């Protein structure tokens, strides 16, 4: 039987889960379980598996399935799990949807198609086809740095009004566009739930109209983002500012690696921090990326963890 009621909107803090790996590049299940448990204990509202922070672009189909099995098994229905079904074109995305249907998922996250150059017409057809094939709500993932196409506020709101997408995970870094999206969404009756992936300006996103955040740094300090979200809901903007400033100081870990860019620097710093906190066993990255192994860089990351109050007692 098909339910006649729509699922409740997913709001709050939904970290994009890192994927811990063993020294030989396989899924490190014990580390993954520790990480998920840590997020749940911090009070997160959901988990986004197989996103950019989870290194989805580097995993084959079997690895994706292994991650979803481990994550949903550990979460065990305590919070919604949404999964990335990211790939270059529509048929591959739908294949990922079909493969993921056996897991207990609250929704799917898809980008615009990429590699082949596409425009608004192709992007529209892509999201409508994905949504038609999906057995759960679809979130649009706006990340132009990776897919080389910016999703326009007008288009996103139109897709929301048509019931094609339920929300947006905005990782565009374009605060003007996000504010325009929030305004257009309100003017259209708020068909979309808006989440920001911009770790250091979550406070501004809340003021603009965000319903939550999907911060990669939330793997390292989920409690900080949860406290900030709760303060925003309570209208305690001084507490929001305090939490955001501390998290911005913590985000400096991503600028410590030398000679690394993209995930190797950002996700690599997150993994290194979690290894130093005793949560992950290694900071190994998916091939062809290499982990952060410079002792001076690791020492600087440890210093930042200490200065932001995370390292003390972490290994106790």
Coordinates of N, CA and C in Angstrom, one line a residue, residues 50-52 55-59 64 84-94 96 109-119 122-127 130 141-151:
X50 N 27.3 9.0 1.4 CA 27.7 8.9 0.0 C 27.6 10.3 -0.7
X51 N 28.0 11.3 0.0 CA 28.1 12.6 -0.6 C 29.5 12.9 -1.0
X52 N 29.8 14.2 -1.3 CA 31.2 14.6 -1.7 C 32.2 14.3 -0.5
X55 N 33.3 10.8 -0.4 CA 34.2 10.4 -1.5 C 33.4 9.5 -2.5
X56 N 32.2 9.8 -2.7 CA 31.3 9.0 -3.6 C 31.9 8.9 -5.0
X57 N 32.5 9.9 -5.5 CA 33.0 9.9 -6.8 C 34.1 8.9 -7.1
X58 N 34.7 8.4 -6.0 CA 35.8 7.4 -6.2 C 35.3 6.0 -5.9
X59 N 34.1 5.7 -5.6 CA 33.6 4.4 -5.2 C 32.8 3.7 -6.4
X64 N 29.6 1.4 -2.9 CA 28.5 2.2 -2.5 C 27.5 1.4 -1.6
X84 N 23.5 9.8 -1.4 CA 23.9 10.3 -2.7 C 23.7 9.3 -3.8
X85 N 23.1 9.7 -4.9 CA 23.0 8.8 -6.1 C 23.7 9.6 -7.2
X86 N 24.9 10.0 -7.0 CA 25.5 11.0 -7.9 C 26.3 10.2 -9.0
X87 N 26.0 10.7 -10.2 CA 26.7 10.1 -11.4 C 26.6 11.1 -12.5
X88 N 27.3 10.7 -13.6 CA 27.4 11.7 -14.7 C 26.1 11.9 -15.5
X89 N 25.2 10.9 -15.6 CA 24.1 11.1 -16.4 C 22.9 10.3 -15.8
X90 N 21.7 10.6 -16.4 CA 20.4 10.2 -15.8 C 20.3 8.7 -15.6
X91 N 20.6 7.9 -16.6 CA 20.4 6.4 -16.5 C 21.3 5.8 -15.4
X92 N 22.5 6.3 -15.2 CA 23.4 5.8 -14.2 C 22.8 6.2 -12.8
X93 N 22.3 7.4 -12.7 CA 21.7 7.8 -11.4 C 20.5 6.9 -11.1
X94 N 19.7 6.7 -12.0 CA 18.5 5.8 -11.8 C 19.0 4.4 -11.4
X96 N 21.6 3.7 -9.7 CA 22.0 3.8 -8.3 C 20.7 3.8 -7.4
X109 N 19.9 12.1 -2.9 CA 20.5 13.4 -3.2 C 21.2 13.2 -4.6
X110 N 20.8 14.1 -5.5 CA 21.3 14.0 -6.9 C 21.8 15.4 -7.3
X111 N 22.9 15.4 -8.1 CA 23.4 16.6 -8.7 C 22.8 16.8 -10.1
X112 N 23.1 17.9 -10.7 CA 22.9 18.0 -12.2 C 23.8 17.0 -12.9
X113 N 23.4 16.6 -14.1 CA 24.4 15.7 -14.8 C 25.7 16.5 -15.1
X114 N 26.7 15.8 -15.3 CA 28.0 16.4 -15.5 C 28.9 15.6 -16.5
X115 N 30.0 16.2 -16.8 CA 31.0 15.8 -17.8 C 30.5 16.3 -19.2
X116 N 29.4 15.7 -19.7 CA 28.8 16.3 -20.9 C 28.2 17.7 -20.5
X117 N 28.4 18.7 -21.3 CA 27.8 20.0 -21.1 C 26.3 20.0 -21.2
X118 N 25.6 20.5 -20.1 CA 24.2 20.5 -20.2 C 23.7 21.9 -19.8
X119 N 22.5 22.2 -20.2 CA 21.9 23.5 -19.9 C 20.6 23.3 -19.1
X122 N 18.2 20.3 -20.2 CA 18.7 19.0 -19.8 C 18.7 18.7 -18.3
X123 N 19.0 19.7 -17.5 CA 19.0 19.6 -16.1 C 17.5 19.4 -15.6
X124 N 16.6 20.1 -16.2 CA 15.2 19.9 -15.8 C 14.7 18.5 -16.1
X125 N 15.0 18.0 -17.3 CA 14.6 16.6 -17.7 C 15.3 15.6 -16.8
X126 N 16.5 15.9 -16.4 CA 17.3 15.0 -15.5 C 16.6 14.8 -14.2
X127 N 16.3 15.9 -13.5 CA 15.7 15.8 -12.2 C 14.3 15.2 -12.3
X130 N 14.7 11.5 -12.6 CA 15.2 10.9 -11.4 C 14.0 10.8 -10.4
X141 N 21.3 18.7 -5.2 CA 22.6 19.0 -4.7 C 23.2 20.1 -5.6
X142 N 23.3 21.3 -5.1 CA 23.9 22.4 -5.9 C 25.4 22.5 -5.5
X143 N 26.2 22.0 -6.4 CA 27.7 22.0 -6.1 C 28.4 22.3 -7.4
X144 N 28.3 23.5 -7.9 CA 28.9 23.9 -9.2 C 30.4 23.7 -9.4
X145 N 31.1 23.7 -8.2 CA 32.6 23.5 -8.3 C 32.9 22.1 -8.9
X146 N 32.0 21.1 -8.7 CA 32.2 19.8 -9.1 C 31.5 19.4 -10.4
X147 N 30.3 20.0 -10.6 CA 29.5 19.6 -11.8 C 29.5 20.7 -12.9
X148 N 30.1 21.9 -12.5 CA 30.2 22.9 -13.5 C 28.9 23.5 -14.1
X149 N 27.9 23.4 -13.2 CA 26.6 24.0 -13.6 C 25.9 24.5 -12.3
X150 N 25.5 25.8 -12.3 CA 24.9 26.3 -11.1 C 23.4 26.2 -11.3
X151 N 22.7 25.6 -10.2 CA 21.3 25.5 -10.3 C 20.7 26.8 -9.9

